PDB file of C-alpha atoms in Angstrom:
ATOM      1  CA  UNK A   1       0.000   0.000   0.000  1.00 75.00           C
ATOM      2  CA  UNK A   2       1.513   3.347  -0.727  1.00 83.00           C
ATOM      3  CA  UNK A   3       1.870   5.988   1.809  1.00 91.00           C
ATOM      4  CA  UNK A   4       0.097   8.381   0.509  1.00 96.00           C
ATOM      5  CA  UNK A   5      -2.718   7.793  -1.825  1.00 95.00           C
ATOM      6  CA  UNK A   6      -4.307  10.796  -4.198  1.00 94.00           C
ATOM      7  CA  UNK A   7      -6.843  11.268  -6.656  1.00 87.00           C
ATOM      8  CA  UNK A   8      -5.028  11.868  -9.713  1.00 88.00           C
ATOM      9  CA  UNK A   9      -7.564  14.039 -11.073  1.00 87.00           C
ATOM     10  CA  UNK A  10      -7.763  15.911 -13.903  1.00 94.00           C
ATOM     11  CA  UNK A  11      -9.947  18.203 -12.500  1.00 95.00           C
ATOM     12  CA  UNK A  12     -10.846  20.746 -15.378  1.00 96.00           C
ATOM     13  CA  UNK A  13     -12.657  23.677 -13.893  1.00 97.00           C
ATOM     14  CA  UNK A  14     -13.999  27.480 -15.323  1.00 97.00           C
ATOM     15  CA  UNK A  15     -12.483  30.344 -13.013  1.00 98.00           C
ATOM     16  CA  UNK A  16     -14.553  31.205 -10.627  1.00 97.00           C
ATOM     17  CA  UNK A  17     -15.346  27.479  -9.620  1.00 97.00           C
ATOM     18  CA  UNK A  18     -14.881  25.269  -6.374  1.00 98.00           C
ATOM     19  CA  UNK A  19     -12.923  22.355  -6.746  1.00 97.00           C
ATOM     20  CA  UNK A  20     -12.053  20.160  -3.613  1.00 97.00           C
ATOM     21  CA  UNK A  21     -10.001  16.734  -4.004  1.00 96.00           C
ATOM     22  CA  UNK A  22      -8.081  14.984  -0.970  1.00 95.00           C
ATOM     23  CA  UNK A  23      -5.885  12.005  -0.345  1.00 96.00           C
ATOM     24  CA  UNK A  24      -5.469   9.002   2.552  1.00 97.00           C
ATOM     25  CA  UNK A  25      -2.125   8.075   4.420  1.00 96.00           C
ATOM     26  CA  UNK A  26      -1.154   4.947   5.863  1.00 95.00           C
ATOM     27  CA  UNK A  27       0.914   5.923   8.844  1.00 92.00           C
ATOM     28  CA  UNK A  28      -1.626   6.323  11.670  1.00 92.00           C
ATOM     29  CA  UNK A  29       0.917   7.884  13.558  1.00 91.00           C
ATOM     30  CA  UNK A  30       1.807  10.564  11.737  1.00 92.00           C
ATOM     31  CA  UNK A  31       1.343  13.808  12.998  1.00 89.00           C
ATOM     32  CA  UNK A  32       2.182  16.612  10.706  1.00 92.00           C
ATOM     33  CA  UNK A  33       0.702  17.256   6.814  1.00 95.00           C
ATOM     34  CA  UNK A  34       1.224  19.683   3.736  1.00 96.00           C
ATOM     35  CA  UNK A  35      -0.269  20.436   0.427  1.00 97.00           C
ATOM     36  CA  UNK A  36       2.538  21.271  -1.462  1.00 97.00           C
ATOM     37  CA  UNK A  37       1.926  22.775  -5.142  1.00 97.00           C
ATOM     38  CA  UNK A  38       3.949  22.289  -8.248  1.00 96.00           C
ATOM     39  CA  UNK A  39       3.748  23.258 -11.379  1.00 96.00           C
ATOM     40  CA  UNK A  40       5.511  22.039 -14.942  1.00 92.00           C
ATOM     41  CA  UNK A  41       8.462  21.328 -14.734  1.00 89.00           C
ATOM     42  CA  UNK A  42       9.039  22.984 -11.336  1.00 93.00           C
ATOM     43  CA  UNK A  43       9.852  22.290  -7.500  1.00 94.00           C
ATOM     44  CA  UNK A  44       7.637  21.427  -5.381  1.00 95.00           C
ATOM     45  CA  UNK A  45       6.564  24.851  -3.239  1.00 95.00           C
ATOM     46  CA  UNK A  46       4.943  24.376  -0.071  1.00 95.00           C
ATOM     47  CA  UNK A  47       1.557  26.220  -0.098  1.00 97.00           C
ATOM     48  CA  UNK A  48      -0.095  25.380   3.586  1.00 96.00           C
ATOM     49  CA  UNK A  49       0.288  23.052   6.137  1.00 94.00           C
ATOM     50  CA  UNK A  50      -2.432  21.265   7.530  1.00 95.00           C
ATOM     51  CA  UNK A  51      -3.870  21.164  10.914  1.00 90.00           C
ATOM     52  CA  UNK A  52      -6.013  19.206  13.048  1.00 88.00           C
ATOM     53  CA  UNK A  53      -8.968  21.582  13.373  1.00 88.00           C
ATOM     54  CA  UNK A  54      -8.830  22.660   9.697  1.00 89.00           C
ATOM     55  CA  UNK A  55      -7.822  26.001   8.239  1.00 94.00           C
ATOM     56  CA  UNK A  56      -7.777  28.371   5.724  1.00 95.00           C
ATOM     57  CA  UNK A  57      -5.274  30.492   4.114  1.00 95.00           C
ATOM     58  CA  UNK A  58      -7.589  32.592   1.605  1.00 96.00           C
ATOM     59  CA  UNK A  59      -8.937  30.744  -0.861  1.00 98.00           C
ATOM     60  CA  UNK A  60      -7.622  27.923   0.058  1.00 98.00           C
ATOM     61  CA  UNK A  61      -9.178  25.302   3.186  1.00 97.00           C
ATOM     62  CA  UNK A  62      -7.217  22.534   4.134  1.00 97.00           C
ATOM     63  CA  UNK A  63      -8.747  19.563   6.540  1.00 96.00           C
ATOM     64  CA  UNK A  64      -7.399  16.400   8.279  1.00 96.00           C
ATOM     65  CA  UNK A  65      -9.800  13.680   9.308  1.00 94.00           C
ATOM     66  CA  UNK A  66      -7.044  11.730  11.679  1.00 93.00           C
ATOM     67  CA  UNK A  67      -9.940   8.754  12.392  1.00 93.00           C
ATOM     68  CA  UNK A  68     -10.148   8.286   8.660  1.00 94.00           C
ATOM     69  CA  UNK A  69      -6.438   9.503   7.752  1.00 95.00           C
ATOM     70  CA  UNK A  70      -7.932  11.797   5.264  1.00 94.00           C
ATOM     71  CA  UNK A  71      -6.994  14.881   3.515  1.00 96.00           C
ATOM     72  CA  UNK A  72      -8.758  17.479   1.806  1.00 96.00           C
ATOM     73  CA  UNK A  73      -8.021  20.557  -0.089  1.00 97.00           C
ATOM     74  CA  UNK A  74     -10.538  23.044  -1.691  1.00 97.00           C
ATOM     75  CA  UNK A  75     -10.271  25.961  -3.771  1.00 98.00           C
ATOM     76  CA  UNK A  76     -12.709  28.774  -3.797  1.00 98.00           C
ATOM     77  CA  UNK A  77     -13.013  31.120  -6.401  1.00 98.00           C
ATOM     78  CA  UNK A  78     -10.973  29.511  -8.773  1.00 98.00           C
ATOM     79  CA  UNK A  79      -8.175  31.778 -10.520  1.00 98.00           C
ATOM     80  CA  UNK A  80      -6.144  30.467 -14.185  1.00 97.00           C
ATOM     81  CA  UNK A  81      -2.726  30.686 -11.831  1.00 97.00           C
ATOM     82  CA  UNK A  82      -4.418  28.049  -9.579  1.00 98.00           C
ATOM     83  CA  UNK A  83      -3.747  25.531 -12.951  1.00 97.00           C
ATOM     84  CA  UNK A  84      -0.962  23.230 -11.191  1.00 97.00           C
ATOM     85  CA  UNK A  85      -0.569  19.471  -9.665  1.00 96.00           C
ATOM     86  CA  UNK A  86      -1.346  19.906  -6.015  1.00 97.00           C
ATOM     87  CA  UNK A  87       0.691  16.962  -3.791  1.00 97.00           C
ATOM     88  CA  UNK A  88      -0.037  15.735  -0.626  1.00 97.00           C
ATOM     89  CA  UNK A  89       2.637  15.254   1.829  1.00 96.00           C
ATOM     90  CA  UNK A  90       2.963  13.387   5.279  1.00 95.00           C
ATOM     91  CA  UNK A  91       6.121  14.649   7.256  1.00 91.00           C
ATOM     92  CA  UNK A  92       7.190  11.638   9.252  1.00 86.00           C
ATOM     93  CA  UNK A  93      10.330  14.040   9.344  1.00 77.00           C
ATOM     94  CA  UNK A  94      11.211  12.924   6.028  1.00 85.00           C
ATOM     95  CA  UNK A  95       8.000  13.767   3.456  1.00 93.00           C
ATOM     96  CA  UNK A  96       6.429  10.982   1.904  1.00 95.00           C
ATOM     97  CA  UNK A  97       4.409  12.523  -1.719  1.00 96.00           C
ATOM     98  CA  UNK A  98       1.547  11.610  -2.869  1.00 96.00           C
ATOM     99  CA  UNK A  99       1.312  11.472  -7.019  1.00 94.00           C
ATOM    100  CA  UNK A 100      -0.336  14.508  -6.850  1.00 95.00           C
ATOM    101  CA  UNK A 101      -3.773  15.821  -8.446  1.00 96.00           C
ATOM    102  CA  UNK A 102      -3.691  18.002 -11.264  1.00 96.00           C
ATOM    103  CA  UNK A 103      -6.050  21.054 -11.619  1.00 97.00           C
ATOM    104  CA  UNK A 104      -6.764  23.177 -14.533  1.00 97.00           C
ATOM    105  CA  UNK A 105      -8.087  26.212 -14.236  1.00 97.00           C
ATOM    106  CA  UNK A 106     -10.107  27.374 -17.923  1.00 96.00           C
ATOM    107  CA  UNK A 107     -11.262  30.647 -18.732  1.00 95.00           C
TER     108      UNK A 107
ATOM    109  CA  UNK B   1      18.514  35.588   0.121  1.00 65.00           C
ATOM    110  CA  UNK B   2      19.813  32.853  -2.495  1.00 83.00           C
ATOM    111  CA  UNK B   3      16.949  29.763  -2.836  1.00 94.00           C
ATOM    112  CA  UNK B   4      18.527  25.597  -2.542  1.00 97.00           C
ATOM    113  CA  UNK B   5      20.638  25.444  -5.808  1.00 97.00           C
ATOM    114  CA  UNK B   6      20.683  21.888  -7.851  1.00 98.00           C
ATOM    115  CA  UNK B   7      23.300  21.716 -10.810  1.00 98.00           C
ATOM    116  CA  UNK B   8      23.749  20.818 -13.629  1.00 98.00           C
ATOM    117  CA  UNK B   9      19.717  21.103 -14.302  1.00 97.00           C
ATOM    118  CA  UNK B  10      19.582  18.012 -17.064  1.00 97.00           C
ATOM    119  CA  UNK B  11      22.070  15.358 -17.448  1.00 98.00           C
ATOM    120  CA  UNK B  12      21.978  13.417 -20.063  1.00 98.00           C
ATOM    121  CA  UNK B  13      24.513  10.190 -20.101  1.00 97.00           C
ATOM    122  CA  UNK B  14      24.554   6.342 -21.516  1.00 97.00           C
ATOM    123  CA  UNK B  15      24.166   3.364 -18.918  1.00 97.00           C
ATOM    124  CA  UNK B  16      27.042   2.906 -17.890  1.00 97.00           C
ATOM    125  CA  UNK B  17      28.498   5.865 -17.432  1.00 97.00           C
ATOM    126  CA  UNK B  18      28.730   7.849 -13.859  1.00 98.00           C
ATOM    127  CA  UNK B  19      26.944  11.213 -12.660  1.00 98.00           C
ATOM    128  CA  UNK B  20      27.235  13.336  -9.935  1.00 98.00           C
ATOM    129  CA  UNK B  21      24.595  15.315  -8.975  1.00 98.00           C
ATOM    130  CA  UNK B  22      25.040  18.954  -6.805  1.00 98.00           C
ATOM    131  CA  UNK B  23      23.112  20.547  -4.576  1.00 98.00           C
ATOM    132  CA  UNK B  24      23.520  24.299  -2.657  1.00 97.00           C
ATOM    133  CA  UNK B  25      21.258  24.360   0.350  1.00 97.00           C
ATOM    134  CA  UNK B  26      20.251  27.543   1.508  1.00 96.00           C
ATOM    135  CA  UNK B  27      22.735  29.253   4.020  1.00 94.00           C
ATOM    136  CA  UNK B  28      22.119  28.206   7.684  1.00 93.00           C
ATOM    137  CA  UNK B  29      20.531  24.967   6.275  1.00 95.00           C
ATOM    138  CA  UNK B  30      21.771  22.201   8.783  1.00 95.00           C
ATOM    139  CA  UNK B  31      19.111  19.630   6.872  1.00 95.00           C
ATOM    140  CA  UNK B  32      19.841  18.340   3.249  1.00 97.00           C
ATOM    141  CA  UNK B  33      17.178  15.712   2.032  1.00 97.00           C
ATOM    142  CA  UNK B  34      17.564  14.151  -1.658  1.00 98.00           C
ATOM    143  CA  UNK B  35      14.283  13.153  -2.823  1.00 98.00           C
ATOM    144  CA  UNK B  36      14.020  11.619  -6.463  1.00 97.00           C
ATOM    145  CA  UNK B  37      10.956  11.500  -8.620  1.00 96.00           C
ATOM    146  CA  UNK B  38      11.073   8.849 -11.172  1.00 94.00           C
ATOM    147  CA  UNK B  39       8.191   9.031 -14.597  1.00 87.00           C
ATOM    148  CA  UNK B  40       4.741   8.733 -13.909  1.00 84.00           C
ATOM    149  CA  UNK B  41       5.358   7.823 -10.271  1.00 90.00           C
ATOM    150  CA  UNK B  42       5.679  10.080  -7.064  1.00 94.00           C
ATOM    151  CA  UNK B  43       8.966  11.895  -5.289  1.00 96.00           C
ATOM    152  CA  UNK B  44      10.201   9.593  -3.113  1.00 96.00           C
ATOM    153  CA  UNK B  45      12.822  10.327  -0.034  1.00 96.00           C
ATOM    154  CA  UNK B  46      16.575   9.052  -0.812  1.00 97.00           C
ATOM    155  CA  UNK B  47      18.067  10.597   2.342  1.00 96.00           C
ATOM    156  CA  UNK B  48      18.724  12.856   4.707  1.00 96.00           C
ATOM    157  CA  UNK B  49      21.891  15.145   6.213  1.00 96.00           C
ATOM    158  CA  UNK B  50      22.339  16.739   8.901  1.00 95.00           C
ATOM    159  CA  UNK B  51      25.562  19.101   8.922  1.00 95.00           C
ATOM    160  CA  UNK B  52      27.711  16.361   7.601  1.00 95.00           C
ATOM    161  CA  UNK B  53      26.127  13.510   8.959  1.00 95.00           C
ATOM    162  CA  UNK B  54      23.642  11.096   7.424  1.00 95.00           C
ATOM    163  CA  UNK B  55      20.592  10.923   9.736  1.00 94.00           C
ATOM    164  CA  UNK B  56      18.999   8.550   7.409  1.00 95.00           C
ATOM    165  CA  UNK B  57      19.419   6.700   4.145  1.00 95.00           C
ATOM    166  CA  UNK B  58      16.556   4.333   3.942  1.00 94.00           C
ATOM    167  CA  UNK B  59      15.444   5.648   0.698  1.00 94.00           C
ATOM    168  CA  UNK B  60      18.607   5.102  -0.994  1.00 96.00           C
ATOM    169  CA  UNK B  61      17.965   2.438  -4.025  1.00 93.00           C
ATOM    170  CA  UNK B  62      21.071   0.550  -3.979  1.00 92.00           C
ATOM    171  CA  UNK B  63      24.949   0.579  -3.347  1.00 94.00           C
ATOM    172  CA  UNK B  64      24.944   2.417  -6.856  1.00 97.00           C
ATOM    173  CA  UNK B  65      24.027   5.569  -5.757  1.00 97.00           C
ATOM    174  CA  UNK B  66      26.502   7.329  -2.734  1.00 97.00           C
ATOM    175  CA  UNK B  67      25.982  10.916  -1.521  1.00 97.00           C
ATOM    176  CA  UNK B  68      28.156  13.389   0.493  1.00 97.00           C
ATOM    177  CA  UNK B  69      28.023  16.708   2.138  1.00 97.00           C
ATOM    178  CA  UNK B  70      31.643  17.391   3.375  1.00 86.00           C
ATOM    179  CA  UNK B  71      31.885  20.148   5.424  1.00 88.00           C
ATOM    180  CA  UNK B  72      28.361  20.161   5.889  1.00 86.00           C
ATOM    181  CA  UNK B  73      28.006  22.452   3.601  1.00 93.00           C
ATOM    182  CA  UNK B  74      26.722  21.371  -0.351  1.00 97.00           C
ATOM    183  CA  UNK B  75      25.904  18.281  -0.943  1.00 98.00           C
ATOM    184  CA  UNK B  76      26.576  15.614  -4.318  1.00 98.00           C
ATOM    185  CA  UNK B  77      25.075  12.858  -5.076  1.00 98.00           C
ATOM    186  CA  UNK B  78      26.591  10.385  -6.918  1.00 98.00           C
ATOM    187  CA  UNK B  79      25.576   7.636  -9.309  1.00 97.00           C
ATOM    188  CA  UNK B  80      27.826   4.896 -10.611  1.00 96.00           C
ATOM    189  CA  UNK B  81      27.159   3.382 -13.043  1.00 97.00           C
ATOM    190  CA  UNK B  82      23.913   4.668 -14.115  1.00 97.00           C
ATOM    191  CA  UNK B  83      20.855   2.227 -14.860  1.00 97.00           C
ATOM    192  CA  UNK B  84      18.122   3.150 -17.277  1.00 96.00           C
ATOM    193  CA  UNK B  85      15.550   2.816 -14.011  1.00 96.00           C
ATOM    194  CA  UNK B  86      17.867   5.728 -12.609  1.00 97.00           C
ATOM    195  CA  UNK B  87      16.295   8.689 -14.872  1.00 97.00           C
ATOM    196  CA  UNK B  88      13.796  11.152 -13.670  1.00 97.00           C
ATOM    197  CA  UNK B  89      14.366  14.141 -12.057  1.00 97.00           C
ATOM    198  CA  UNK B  90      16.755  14.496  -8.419  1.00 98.00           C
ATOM    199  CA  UNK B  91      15.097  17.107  -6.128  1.00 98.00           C
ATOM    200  CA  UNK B  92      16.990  18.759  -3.191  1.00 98.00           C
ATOM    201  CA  UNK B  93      15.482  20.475  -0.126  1.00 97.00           C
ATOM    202  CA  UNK B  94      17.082  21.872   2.823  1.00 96.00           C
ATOM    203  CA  UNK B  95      16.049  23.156   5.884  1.00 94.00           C
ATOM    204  CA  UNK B  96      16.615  24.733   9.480  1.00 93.00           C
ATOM    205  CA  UNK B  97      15.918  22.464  12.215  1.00 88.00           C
ATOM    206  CA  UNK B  98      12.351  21.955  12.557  1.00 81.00           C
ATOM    207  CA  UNK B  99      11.573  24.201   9.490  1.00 86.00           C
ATOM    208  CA  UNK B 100       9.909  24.070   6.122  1.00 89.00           C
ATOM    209  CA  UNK B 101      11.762  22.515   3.369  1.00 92.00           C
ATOM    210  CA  UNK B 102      12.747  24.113   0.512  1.00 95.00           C
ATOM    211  CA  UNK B 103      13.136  22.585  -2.438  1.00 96.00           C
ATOM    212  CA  UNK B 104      15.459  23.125  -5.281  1.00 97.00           C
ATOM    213  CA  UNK B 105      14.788  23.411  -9.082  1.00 97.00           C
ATOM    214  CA  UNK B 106      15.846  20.001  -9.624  1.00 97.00           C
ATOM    215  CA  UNK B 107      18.281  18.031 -11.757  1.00 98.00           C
ATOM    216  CA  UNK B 108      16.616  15.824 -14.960  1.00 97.00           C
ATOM    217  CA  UNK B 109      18.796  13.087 -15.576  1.00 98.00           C
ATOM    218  CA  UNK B 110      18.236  10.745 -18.450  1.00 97.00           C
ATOM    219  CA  UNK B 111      19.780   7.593 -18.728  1.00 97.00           C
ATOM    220  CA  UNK B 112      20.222   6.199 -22.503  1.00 96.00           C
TER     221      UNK B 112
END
């Protein structure tokens, strides 16, 4: 089973949508998560960590379901710039990826 | 305030043949992780520095592939000889202690 499991997507969306995908860990015990966001042919950037009570950082909400080991990211008033393959990351120290979902954002 | 620098930024070489892979961490950076992500599958951890020391090399896919960070300082990563199964692209972070990790631009090797 692989650590970190994500919906691969595409998700194809018009600006202005909502799009919300999420992924599942393994590692019961882990403790700390990301959603990283990269786009082609570039590093991975780290665009908001996730935490246990859920949060938001603009557009952007992030939750963690620990009883389910569930992720979730969602995207509110889509923008084009948003267009990238959003990764999911455990930090057991060292990250462990996810494949990562791409989004495209159309006009 | 220079960003984790990778070089060179594609490699391409025949099997066979040896690579070595550099990576700049950001100034400060005690924590150097190698991370490698291979076609159509996710980055995966190869291992972990801290200063000089390797804290952890479990991701490391065989005796073929050695890395160092003298001087804790920058970091190579070396691969000899190169497999086909070796291309995709090398990622470097680095790190304060207990920070975020920031990743560099990455090298793309290719392996003919």
């Amino acid at each position: 089973r692989k650590e970190v499991e994500q919906d691969p997507g595409p998700f194809n969306v018009p600006e202005g949508a909502t799009v919300a995908f999420n992924c599942t860990y393994s590692n019961s015990a882990s403790q700390s998560f990301f959603w990283y966001r990269q786009d082609c042919r570039k590093e991975p950037k780290l665009l908001m960590s996730v935490y246990s009570s859920g949060n938001e950082d603009g557009r952007f909400t992030a939750q963690l379901n620990r009883a389910s080991q569930y992720i979730s990211l969602l995207i509110r008033d889509s923008k084009l710039s948003d267009s990238a393959t959003y990764l999911c990351v455990v930090n057991d120290y060292k990250l462990s990826f996810g494949a990562g979902t791409t989004v495209t954002v159309r006009a | 305030e220079a960003g984790v620098t990778q070089f060179p930024s594609h490699s391409v070489i025949e099997k066979g043949q040896t690579v070595t892979l550099r990576c700049d961490p950001i100034s400060g950076h005690d924590n150097l992780y190698w991370y490698r992500r291979v076609m159509g599958k996710e980055i995966k951890f190869l291992l972990h520095f801290v200063k000089e020391s390797k804290q952890d090399e479990s991701g490391m896919p065989n005796n073929r592939f050695l890395a160092e960070r003298t001087g804790g300082t920058y970091s190579t990563l070396k691969v000899q000889p190169a497999e086909l199964e070796d291309s995709g692209v090398y990622f470097c972070a680095s790190s304060p202690q207990g920070g975020e990790q920031f990743f560099g631009p990455g090298t793309r090797l290719t392996v003919l």
